[in-house]
Amino acid sequence: MEDCIFCKIRKGEIPSQKVYEDDAMMIIKDIDPKAKNHFLCIPKNHFKLLSEMTEEDAAQLARCFKTIPALEKELGLEGGYRLIVNQGDNAGQSVFHLHIHILSGQKMGWTPA
Ligand code: AMP
Ligand code: ZN
């Protein structure tokens, strides 16, 4: 947890482009965008996998899914969007603090590789 990039961003120890924050989450611009608009919605609690969630973690995650569509304009989601939650090795998870990728602003294909 001490070495977690997203926990450091939450504590203000690493700069980020924050577009939204409340007691349950922060939404930042991804540093290496994979679509025209690419944000990350990060619950404030540190946990890696859906399978590891406590009830409180699950409540924060539910808040994330409720808040993202409410920020349609701010996040540029009007034309449709994709949410991705990478879990573990096969998915290529590289930051071990659960986060939701929010991709939008363009048509997207469907290729897992
Ligand atoms: P994942 O591969 O699903 O774990 O996604 C991690 C994401 O975090 C990647 O899309 C990275 O580009 C992004 N990322 C890593 N470091 C930072 C950072 N300091 N600020 C914003 N995004 C970051
Ligand atoms: Zn963390």
mmCIF file of N, CA and C and ligand atoms in Angstrom:
data_model
loop_
_atom_site.group_PDB
_atom_site.id
_atom_site.type_symbol
_atom_site.label_atom_id
_atom_site.label_comp_id
_atom_site.label_asym_id
_atom_site.label_seq_id
_atom_site.Cartn_x
_atom_site.Cartn_y
_atom_site.Cartn_z
ATOM 1 N N MET A 1 0.836 -1.200 0.000
ATOM 2 C CA MET A 1 0.000 0.000 0.000
ATOM 3 C C MET A 1 0.880 1.263 0.000
ATOM 4 N N GLU A 2 2.019 1.185 0.693
ATOM 5 C CA GLU A 2 2.914 2.350 0.768
ATOM 6 C C GLU A 2 3.487 2.687 -0.609
ATOM 7 N N ASP A 3 3.661 1.648 -1.447
ATOM 8 C CA ASP A 3 4.250 1.855 -2.769
ATOM 9 C C ASP A 3 3.202 2.064 -3.850
ATOM 10 N N CYS A 4 1.950 2.168 -3.474
ATOM 11 C CA CYS A 4 0.881 2.232 -4.477
ATOM 12 C C CYS A 4 0.782 3.641 -5.073
ATOM 13 N N ILE A 5 0.900 3.697 -6.403
ATOM 14 C CA ILE A 5 0.843 4.994 -7.110
ATOM 15 C C ILE A 5 -0.473 5.719 -6.831
ATOM 16 N N PHE A 6 -1.580 4.968 -6.841
ATOM 17 C CA PHE A 6 -2.878 5.637 -6.685
ATOM 18 C C PHE A 6 -3.096 6.112 -5.246
ATOM 19 N N CYS A 7 -2.558 5.367 -4.268
ATOM 20 C CA CYS A 7 -2.632 5.863 -2.883
ATOM 21 C C CYS A 7 -1.790 7.133 -2.736
ATOM 22 N N LYS A 8 -0.638 7.161 -3.421
ATOM 23 C CA LYS A 8 0.213 8.364 -3.364
ATOM 24 C C LYS A 8 -0.488 9.550 -4.018
ATOM 25 N N ILE A 9 -1.195 9.304 -5.133
ATOM 26 C CA ILE A 9 -1.961 10.378 -5.779
ATOM 27 C C ILE A 9 -3.051 10.862 -4.824
ATOM 28 N N ARG A 10 -3.731 9.905 -4.168
ATOM 29 C CA ARG A 10 -4.798 10.282 -3.223
ATOM 30 C C ARG A 10 -4.270 11.172 -2.110
ATOM 31 N N LYS A 11 -3.032 10.869 -1.657
ATOM 32 C CA LYS A 11 -2.448 11.651 -0.550
ATOM 33 C C LYS A 11 -1.787 12.940 -1.040
ATOM 34 N N GLY A 12 -1.770 13.153 -2.372
ATOM 35 C CA GLY A 12 -1.161 14.362 -2.921
ATOM 36 C C GLY A 12 0.346 14.273 -3.044
ATOM 37 N N GLU A 13 0.895 13.065 -2.922
ATOM 38 C CA GLU A 13 2.362 12.904 -2.994
ATOM 39 C C GLU A 13 2.855 12.799 -4.435
ATOM 40 N N ILE A 14 1.941 12.480 -5.355
ATOM 41 C CA ILE A 14 2.253 12.440 -6.790
ATOM 42 C C ILE A 14 1.199 13.303 -7.479
ATOM 43 N N PRO A 15 1.638 14.173 -8.413
ATOM 44 C CA PRO A 15 0.657 15.033 -9.083
ATOM 45 C C PRO A 15 -0.239 14.241 -10.033
ATOM 46 N N SER A 16 -1.438 14.750 -10.277
ATOM 47 C CA SER A 16 -2.351 14.112 -11.224
ATOM 48 C C SER A 16 -3.286 15.183 -11.753
ATOM 49 N N GLN A 17 -3.946 14.860 -12.848
ATOM 50 C CA GLN A 17 -4.976 15.750 -13.383
ATOM 51 C C GLN A 17 -6.324 15.240 -12.906
ATOM 52 N N LYS A 18 -6.738 15.789 -11.762
ATOM 53 C CA LYS A 18 -7.960 15.315 -11.122
ATOM 54 C C LYS A 18 -9.154 16.054 -11.700
ATOM 55 N N VAL A 19 -10.176 15.331 -12.117
ATOM 56 C CA VAL A 19 -11.366 15.995 -12.661
ATOM 57 C C VAL A 19 -12.550 15.893 -11.703
ATOM 58 N N TYR A 20 -12.463 14.994 -10.700
ATOM 59 C CA TYR A 20 -13.561 14.845 -9.744
ATOM 60 C C TYR A 20 -13.025 14.161 -8.499
ATOM 61 N N GLU A 21 -13.554 14.563 -7.349
ATOM 62 C CA GLU A 21 -13.185 13.875 -6.105
ATOM 63 C C GLU A 21 -14.310 14.005 -5.102
ATOM 64 N N ASP A 22 -14.584 12.937 -4.375
ATOM 65 C CA ASP A 22 -15.467 13.018 -3.206
ATOM 66 C C ASP A 22 -14.933 12.055 -2.146
ATOM 67 N N ASP A 23 -15.730 11.751 -1.138
ATOM 68 C CA ASP A 23 -15.215 10.924 -0.044
ATOM 69 C C ASP A 23 -14.984 9.478 -0.466
ATOM 70 N N ALA A 24 -15.567 9.029 -1.582
ATOM 71 C CA ALA A 24 -15.457 7.623 -1.982
ATOM 72 C C ALA A 24 -14.461 7.373 -3.097
ATOM 73 N N MET A 25 -14.149 8.395 -3.892
ATOM 74 C CA MET A 25 -13.366 8.151 -5.126
ATOM 75 C C MET A 25 -12.664 9.405 -5.608
ATOM 76 N N MET A 26 -11.736 9.175 -6.550
ATOM 77 C CA MET A 26 -11.245 10.297 -7.361
ATOM 78 C C MET A 26 -11.254 9.840 -8.812
ATOM 79 N N ILE A 27 -11.416 10.809 -9.708
ATOM 80 C CA ILE A 27 -11.360 10.527 -11.144
ATOM 81 C C ILE A 27 -10.254 11.398 -11.720
ATOM 82 N N ILE A 28 -9.279 10.724 -12.354
ATOM 83 C CA ILE A 28 -8.119 11.438 -12.895
ATOM 84 C C ILE A 28 -7.952 11.082 -14.372
ATOM 85 N N LYS A 29 -7.197 11.929 -15.088
ATOM 86 C CA LYS A 29 -6.849 11.594 -16.466
ATOM 87 C C LYS A 29 -5.775 10.530 -16.453
ATOM 88 N N ASP A 30 -5.902 9.527 -17.330
ATOM 89 C CA ASP A 30 -4.856 8.512 -17.441
ATOM 90 C C ASP A 30 -3.616 9.161 -18.066
ATOM 91 N N ILE A 31 -2.465 8.845 -17.523
ATOM 92 C CA ILE A 31 -1.204 9.457 -17.960
ATOM 93 C C ILE A 31 -0.802 8.964 -19.362
ATOM 94 N N ASP A 32 -1.345 7.827 -19.775
ATOM 95 C CA ASP A 32 -0.997 7.234 -21.074
ATOM 96 C C ASP A 32 -2.294 6.807 -21.774
ATOM 97 N N PRO A 33 -3.030 7.798 -22.330
ATOM 98 C CA PRO A 33 -4.394 7.519 -22.811
ATOM 99 C C PRO A 33 -4.464 6.484 -23.928
ATOM 100 N N LYS A 34 -5.417 5.562 -23.797
ATOM 101 C CA LYS A 34 -5.642 4.513 -24.809
ATOM 102 C C LYS A 34 -6.877 4.820 -25.648
ATOM 103 N N ALA A 35 -7.493 5.953 -25.482
ATOM 104 C CA ALA A 35 -8.606 6.415 -26.314
ATOM 105 C C ALA A 35 -8.563 7.942 -26.259
ATOM 106 N N LYS A 36 -9.400 8.580 -27.095
ATOM 107 C CA LYS A 36 -9.390 10.046 -27.142
ATOM 108 C C LYS A 36 -9.607 10.633 -25.741
ATOM 109 N N ASN A 37 -10.581 10.100 -25.032
ATOM 110 C CA ASN A 37 -10.761 10.471 -23.624
ATOM 111 C C ASN A 37 -10.498 9.228 -22.776
ATOM 112 N N HIS A 38 -9.597 9.337 -21.829
ATOM 113 C CA HIS A 38 -9.297 8.196 -20.967
ATOM 114 C C HIS A 38 -9.110 8.685 -19.533
ATOM 115 N N PHE A 39 -10.081 8.337 -18.706
ATOM 116 C CA PHE A 39 -10.013 8.677 -17.278
ATOM 117 C C PHE A 39 -9.940 7.395 -16.462
ATOM 118 N N LEU A 40 -9.514 7.544 -15.225
ATOM 119 C CA LEU A 40 -9.510 6.432 -14.274
ATOM 120 C C LEU A 40 -10.353 6.841 -13.078
ATOM 121 N N CYS A 41 -11.326 6.002 -12.726
ATOM 122 C CA CYS A 41 -12.105 6.224 -11.515
ATOM 123 C C CYS A 41 -11.539 5.289 -10.456
ATOM 124 N N ILE A 42 -11.036 5.891 -9.372
ATOM 125 C CA ILE A 42 -10.276 5.136 -8.369
ATOM 126 C C ILE A 42 -10.964 5.240 -7.005
ATOM 127 N N PRO A 43 -11.513 4.120 -6.497
ATOM 128 C CA PRO A 43 -12.070 4.161 -5.140
ATOM 129 C C PRO A 43 -10.966 4.522 -4.143
ATOM 130 N N LYS A 44 -11.312 5.213 -3.085
ATOM 131 C CA LYS A 44 -10.269 5.665 -2.147
ATOM 132 C C LYS A 44 -9.660 4.506 -1.359
ATOM 133 N N ASN A 45 -10.447 3.471 -1.073
ATOM 134 C CA ASN A 45 -9.877 2.313 -0.370
ATOM 135 C C ASN A 45 -8.895 1.573 -1.274
ATOM 136 N N HIS A 46 -7.819 1.086 -0.671
ATOM 137 C CA HIS A 46 -6.840 0.296 -1.429
ATOM 138 C C HIS A 46 -7.235 -1.170 -1.398
ATOM 139 N N PHE A 47 -7.576 -1.721 -2.565
ATOM 140 C CA PHE A 47 -7.745 -3.171 -2.722
ATOM 141 C C PHE A 47 -7.464 -3.484 -4.173
ATOM 142 N N LYS A 48 -6.958 -4.705 -4.411
ATOM 143 C CA LYS A 48 -6.465 -5.035 -5.754
ATOM 144 C C LYS A 48 -7.535 -5.641 -6.646
ATOM 145 N N LEU A 49 -8.309 -6.551 -6.072
ATOM 146 C CA LEU A 49 -9.198 -7.380 -6.890
ATOM 147 C C LEU A 49 -10.629 -7.346 -6.368
ATOM 148 N N LEU A 50 -11.564 -7.543 -7.271
ATOM 149 C CA LEU A 50 -12.971 -7.649 -6.874
ATOM 150 C C LEU A 50 -13.153 -8.765 -5.846
ATOM 151 N N SER A 51 -12.356 -9.838 -6.006
ATOM 152 C CA SER A 51 -12.482 -10.985 -5.097
ATOM 153 C C SER A 51 -11.989 -10.674 -3.687
ATOM 154 N N GLU A 52 -11.324 -9.541 -3.510
ATOM 155 C CA GLU A 52 -10.778 -9.183 -2.189
ATOM 156 C C GLU A 52 -11.603 -8.114 -1.475
ATOM 157 N N MET A 53 -12.701 -7.682 -2.103
ATOM 158 C CA MET A 53 -13.438 -6.544 -1.570
ATOM 159 C C MET A 53 -14.099 -6.819 -0.232
ATOM 160 N N THR A 54 -14.005 -5.855 0.670
ATOM 161 C CA THR A 54 -14.839 -5.853 1.872
ATOM 162 C C THR A 54 -16.186 -5.233 1.492
ATOM 163 N N GLU A 55 -17.136 -5.267 2.421
ATOM 164 C CA GLU A 55 -18.432 -4.621 2.158
ATOM 165 C C GLU A 55 -18.247 -3.123 1.920
ATOM 166 N N GLU A 56 -17.325 -2.510 2.676
ATOM 167 C CA GLU A 56 -17.090 -1.071 2.502
ATOM 168 C C GLU A 56 -16.471 -0.772 1.134
ATOM 169 N N ASP A 57 -15.527 -1.643 0.711
ATOM 170 C CA ASP A 57 -14.941 -1.491 -0.628
ATOM 171 C C ASP A 57 -16.036 -1.581 -1.687
ATOM 172 N N ALA A 58 -16.926 -2.555 -1.523
ATOM 173 C CA ALA A 58 -17.996 -2.764 -2.503
ATOM 174 C C ALA A 58 -18.931 -1.555 -2.557
ATOM 175 N N ALA A 59 -19.154 -0.945 -1.405
ATOM 176 C CA ALA A 59 -20.012 0.246 -1.369
ATOM 177 C C ALA A 59 -19.338 1.406 -2.117
ATOM 178 N N GLN A 60 -18.027 1.537 -1.939
ATOM 179 C CA GLN A 60 -17.301 2.593 -2.672
ATOM 180 C C GLN A 60 -17.374 2.343 -4.174
ATOM 181 N N LEU A 61 -17.215 1.093 -4.569
ATOM 182 C CA LEU A 61 -17.242 0.762 -5.992
ATOM 183 C C LEU A 61 -18.627 1.033 -6.577
ATOM 184 N N ALA A 62 -19.656 0.717 -5.817
ATOM 185 C CA ALA A 62 -21.020 1.011 -6.273
ATOM 186 C C ALA A 62 -21.193 2.513 -6.474
ATOM 187 N N ARG A 63 -20.636 3.299 -5.550
ATOM 188 C CA ARG A 63 -20.687 4.762 -5.702
ATOM 189 C C ARG A 63 -19.994 5.196 -6.987
ATOM 190 N N CYS A 64 -18.875 4.547 -7.309
ATOM 191 C CA CYS A 64 -18.153 4.879 -8.550
ATOM 192 C C CYS A 64 -19.064 4.669 -9.754
ATOM 193 N N PHE A 65 -19.701 3.496 -9.816
ATOM 194 C CA PHE A 65 -20.546 3.188 -10.977
ATOM 195 C C PHE A 65 -21.768 4.104 -11.040
ATOM 196 N N LYS A 66 -22.203 4.601 -9.918
ATOM 197 C CA LYS A 66 -23.335 5.534 -9.885
ATOM 198 C C LYS A 66 -22.887 6.939 -10.314
ATOM 199 N N THR A 67 -21.654 7.292 -9.978
ATOM 200 C CA THR A 67 -21.179 8.660 -10.221
ATOM 201 C C THR A 67 -20.727 8.869 -11.663
ATOM 202 N N ILE A 68 -20.098 7.864 -12.257
ATOM 203 C CA ILE A 68 -19.551 8.032 -13.616
ATOM 204 C C ILE A 68 -20.622 8.553 -14.587
ATOM 205 N N PRO A 69 -21.784 7.902 -14.706
ATOM 206 C CA PRO A 69 -22.767 8.427 -15.665
ATOM 207 C C PRO A 69 -23.322 9.795 -15.285
ATOM 208 N N ALA A 70 -23.252 10.146 -14.018
ATOM 209 C CA ALA A 70 -23.724 11.468 -13.595
ATOM 210 C C ALA A 70 -22.772 12.572 -14.058
ATOM 211 N N LEU A 71 -21.549 12.189 -14.437
ATOM 212 C CA LEU A 71 -20.547 13.159 -14.892
ATOM 213 C C LEU A 71 -20.397 13.116 -16.417
ATOM 214 N N GLU A 72 -21.488 12.772 -17.090
ATOM 215 C CA GLU A 72 -21.473 12.581 -18.546
ATOM 216 C C GLU A 72 -20.786 13.739 -19.278
ATOM 217 N N LYS A 73 -21.182 14.965 -18.953
ATOM 218 C CA LYS A 73 -20.627 16.131 -19.668
ATOM 219 C C LYS A 73 -19.155 16.334 -19.341
ATOM 220 N N GLU A 74 -18.826 16.315 -18.051
ATOM 221 C CA GLU A 74 -17.450 16.580 -17.601
ATOM 222 C C GLU A 74 -16.467 15.567 -18.181
ATOM 223 N N LEU A 75 -16.936 14.328 -18.368
ATOM 224 C CA LEU A 75 -16.045 13.266 -18.840
ATOM 225 C C LEU A 75 -16.166 13.032 -20.344
ATOM 226 N N GLY A 76 -17.077 13.761 -21.015
ATOM 227 C CA GLY A 76 -17.246 13.606 -22.457
ATOM 228 C C GLY A 76 -17.822 12.258 -22.851
ATOM 229 N N LEU A 77 -18.860 11.831 -22.135
ATOM 230 C CA LEU A 77 -19.408 10.487 -22.339
ATOM 231 C C LEU A 77 -20.636 10.463 -23.245
ATOM 232 N N GLU A 78 -20.986 11.639 -23.809
ATOM 233 C CA GLU A 78 -22.262 11.770 -24.520
ATOM 234 C C GLU A 78 -22.455 10.752 -25.643
ATOM 235 N N GLY A 79 -21.395 10.438 -26.375
ATOM 236 C CA GLY A 79 -21.539 9.543 -27.530
ATOM 237 C C GLY A 79 -21.449 8.065 -27.186
ATOM 238 N N GLY A 80 -21.368 7.754 -25.916
ATOM 239 C CA GLY A 80 -21.179 6.365 -25.477
ATOM 240 C C GLY A 80 -19.776 6.197 -24.904
ATOM 241 N N TYR A 81 -19.611 5.173 -24.127
ATOM 242 C CA TYR A 81 -18.320 4.989 -23.451
ATOM 243 C C TYR A 81 -18.116 3.544 -23.047
ATOM 244 N N ARG A 82 -16.895 3.224 -22.675
ATOM 245 C CA ARG A 82 -16.564 1.858 -22.253
ATOM 246 C C ARG A 82 -15.886 1.905 -20.888
ATOM 247 N N LEU A 83 -16.303 1.013 -20.007
ATOM 248 C CA LEU A 83 -15.658 0.869 -18.689
ATOM 249 C C LEU A 83 -14.907 -0.454 -18.664
ATOM 250 N N ILE A 84 -13.681 -0.404 -18.169
ATOM 251 C CA ILE A 84 -12.852 -1.611 -18.084
ATOM 252 C C ILE A 84 -12.254 -1.700 -16.684
ATOM 253 N N VAL A 85 -12.324 -2.893 -16.105
ATOM 254 C CA VAL A 85 -11.671 -3.135 -14.809
ATOM 255 C C VAL A 85 -10.740 -4.328 -15.001
ATOM 256 N N ASN A 86 -9.472 -4.066 -15.197
ATOM 257 C CA ASN A 86 -8.505 -5.153 -15.389
ATOM 258 C C ASN A 86 -8.255 -5.870 -14.070
ATOM 259 N N GLN A 87 -8.270 -7.209 -14.141
ATOM 260 C CA GLN A 87 -8.104 -8.043 -12.948
ATOM 261 C C GLN A 87 -6.984 -9.043 -13.178
ATOM 262 N N GLY A 88 -5.834 -8.783 -12.598
ATOM 263 C CA GLY A 88 -4.754 -9.767 -12.609
ATOM 264 C C GLY A 88 -3.940 -9.823 -13.897
ATOM 265 N N ASP A 89 -3.095 -10.839 -13.955
ATOM 266 C CA ASP A 89 -2.073 -10.983 -14.989
ATOM 267 C C ASP A 89 -2.588 -11.020 -16.416
ATOM 268 N N ASN A 90 -3.551 -11.910 -16.675
ATOM 269 C CA ASN A 90 -4.032 -12.073 -18.052
ATOM 270 C C ASN A 90 -4.615 -10.779 -18.608
ATOM 271 N N ALA A 91 -5.180 -9.985 -17.743
ATOM 272 C CA ALA A 91 -5.779 -8.717 -18.177
ATOM 273 C C ALA A 91 -4.736 -7.608 -18.267
ATOM 274 N N GLY A 92 -3.531 -7.878 -17.776
ATOM 275 C CA GLY A 92 -2.464 -6.877 -17.834
ATOM 276 C C GLY A 92 -2.573 -5.807 -16.763
ATOM 277 N N GLN A 93 -3.218 -6.151 -15.643
ATOM 278 C CA GLN A 93 -3.309 -5.156 -14.553
ATOM 279 C C GLN A 93 -1.909 -4.747 -14.124
ATOM 280 N N SER A 94 -1.643 -3.450 -14.134
ATOM 281 C CA SER A 94 -0.298 -2.970 -13.803
ATOM 282 C C SER A 94 -0.261 -2.148 -12.522
ATOM 283 N N VAL A 95 -1.403 -1.633 -12.094
ATOM 284 C CA VAL A 95 -1.484 -0.921 -10.811
ATOM 285 C C VAL A 95 -2.446 -1.715 -9.931
ATOM 286 N N PHE A 96 -1.948 -2.133 -8.780
ATOM 287 C CA PHE A 96 -2.694 -3.093 -7.963
ATOM 288 C C PHE A 96 -3.587 -2.417 -6.928
ATOM 289 N N HIS A 97 -4.236 -1.374 -7.378
ATOM 290 C CA HIS A 97 -5.268 -0.672 -6.605
ATOM 291 C C HIS A 97 -6.445 -0.578 -7.571
ATOM 292 N N LEU A 98 -7.535 -1.252 -7.236
ATOM 293 C CA LEU A 98 -8.631 -1.380 -8.203
ATOM 294 C C LEU A 98 -9.049 -0.030 -8.774
ATOM 295 N N HIS A 99 -9.276 -0.015 -10.076
ATOM 296 C CA HIS A 99 -9.678 1.219 -10.758
ATOM 297 C C HIS A 99 -10.520 0.869 -11.971
ATOM 298 N N ILE A 100 -11.349 1.815 -12.362
ATOM 299 C CA ILE A 100 -12.212 1.640 -13.534
ATOM 300 C C ILE A 100 -11.675 2.548 -14.638
ATOM 301 N N HIS A 101 -11.285 1.955 -15.754
ATOM 302 C CA HIS A 101 -10.922 2.761 -16.925
ATOM 303 C C HIS A 101 -12.205 3.284 -17.559
ATOM 304 N N ILE A 102 -12.208 4.547 -17.922
ATOM 305 C CA ILE A 102 -13.356 5.153 -18.613
ATOM 306 C C ILE A 102 -12.853 5.653 -19.959
ATOM 307 N N LEU A 103 -13.289 4.989 -21.028
ATOM 308 C CA LEU A 103 -12.811 5.302 -22.372
ATOM 309 C C LEU A 103 -13.967 5.874 -23.177
ATOM 310 N N SER A 104 -13.699 6.964 -23.910
ATOM 311 C CA SER A 104 -14.770 7.556 -24.713
ATOM 312 C C SER A 104 -14.179 8.469 -25.774
ATOM 313 N N GLY A 105 -15.099 9.135 -26.523
ATOM 314 C CA GLY A 105 -14.668 10.134 -27.502
ATOM 315 C C GLY A 105 -14.386 9.572 -28.875
ATOM 316 N N GLN A 106 -14.558 8.286 -29.066
ATOM 317 C CA GLN A 106 -14.306 7.673 -30.367
ATOM 318 C C GLN A 106 -15.013 6.328 -30.450
ATOM 319 N N LYS A 107 -15.167 5.832 -31.671
ATOM 320 C CA LYS A 107 -15.652 4.460 -31.862
ATOM 321 C C LYS A 107 -14.559 3.502 -31.403
ATOM 322 N N MET A 108 -14.952 2.418 -30.769
ATOM 323 C CA MET A 108 -13.961 1.455 -30.271
ATOM 324 C C MET A 108 -14.194 0.075 -30.855
ATOM 325 N N GLY A 109 -13.136 -0.601 -31.178
ATOM 326 C CA GLY A 109 -13.230 -1.970 -31.664
ATOM 327 C C GLY A 109 -13.352 -2.940 -30.506
ATOM 328 N N TRP A 110 -13.217 -4.203 -30.806
ATOM 329 C CA TRP A 110 -13.395 -5.232 -29.769
ATOM 330 C C TRP A 110 -12.347 -6.307 -29.975
ATOM 331 N N THR A 111 -11.141 -6.039 -29.515
ATOM 332 C CA THR A 111 -10.067 -7.017 -29.650
ATOM 333 C C THR A 111 -9.397 -7.191 -28.308
ATOM 334 N N PRO A 112 -9.431 -8.392 -27.754
ATOM 335 C CA PRO A 112 -8.854 -8.606 -26.429
ATOM 336 C C PRO A 112 -7.343 -8.513 -26.404
ATOM 337 N N ALA A 113 -6.654 -8.738 -27.503
ATOM 338 C CA ALA A 113 -5.192 -8.765 -27.468
ATOM 339 C C ALA A 113 -4.593 -7.387 -27.724
HETATM 340 P P1 AMP B 1 -4.078 -1.219 -15.380
HETATM 341 O O1 AMP B 1 -3.109 -1.707 -16.428
HETATM 342 O O2 AMP B 1 -5.490 -1.633 -15.634
HETATM 343 O O3 AMP B 1 -3.590 -1.557 -13.993
HETATM 344 O O4 AMP B 1 -4.098 0.361 -15.538
HETATM 345 C C1 AMP B 1 -3.199 1.220 -14.924
HETATM 346 C C2 AMP B 1 -3.344 2.558 -15.612
HETATM 347 O O5 AMP B 1 -2.778 3.550 -14.801
HETATM 348 C C3 AMP B 1 -2.638 2.631 -16.977
HETATM 349 O O6 AMP B 1 -3.570 2.960 -18.005
HETATM 350 C C4 AMP B 1 -1.609 3.733 -16.774
HETATM 351 O O7 AMP B 1 -1.439 4.529 -17.923
HETATM 352 C C5 AMP B 1 -2.215 4.525 -15.615
HETATM 353 N N1 AMP B 1 -1.261 5.258 -14.801
HETATM 354 C C6 AMP B 1 -0.112 4.788 -14.261
HETATM 355 N N2 AMP B 1 0.491 5.755 -13.534
HETATM 356 C C7 AMP B 1 -0.322 6.856 -13.615
HETATM 357 C C8 AMP B 1 -0.256 8.184 -13.087
HETATM 358 N N3 AMP B 1 0.778 8.577 -12.307
HETATM 359 N N4 AMP B 1 -1.252 9.040 -13.384
HETATM 360 C C9 AMP B 1 -2.286 8.647 -14.165
HETATM 361 N N5 AMP B 1 -2.406 7.412 -14.682
HETATM 362 C C10 AMP B 1 -1.441 6.539 -14.421
HETATM 363 ZN ZN ZN B 2 -3.533 2.026 -3.340
#
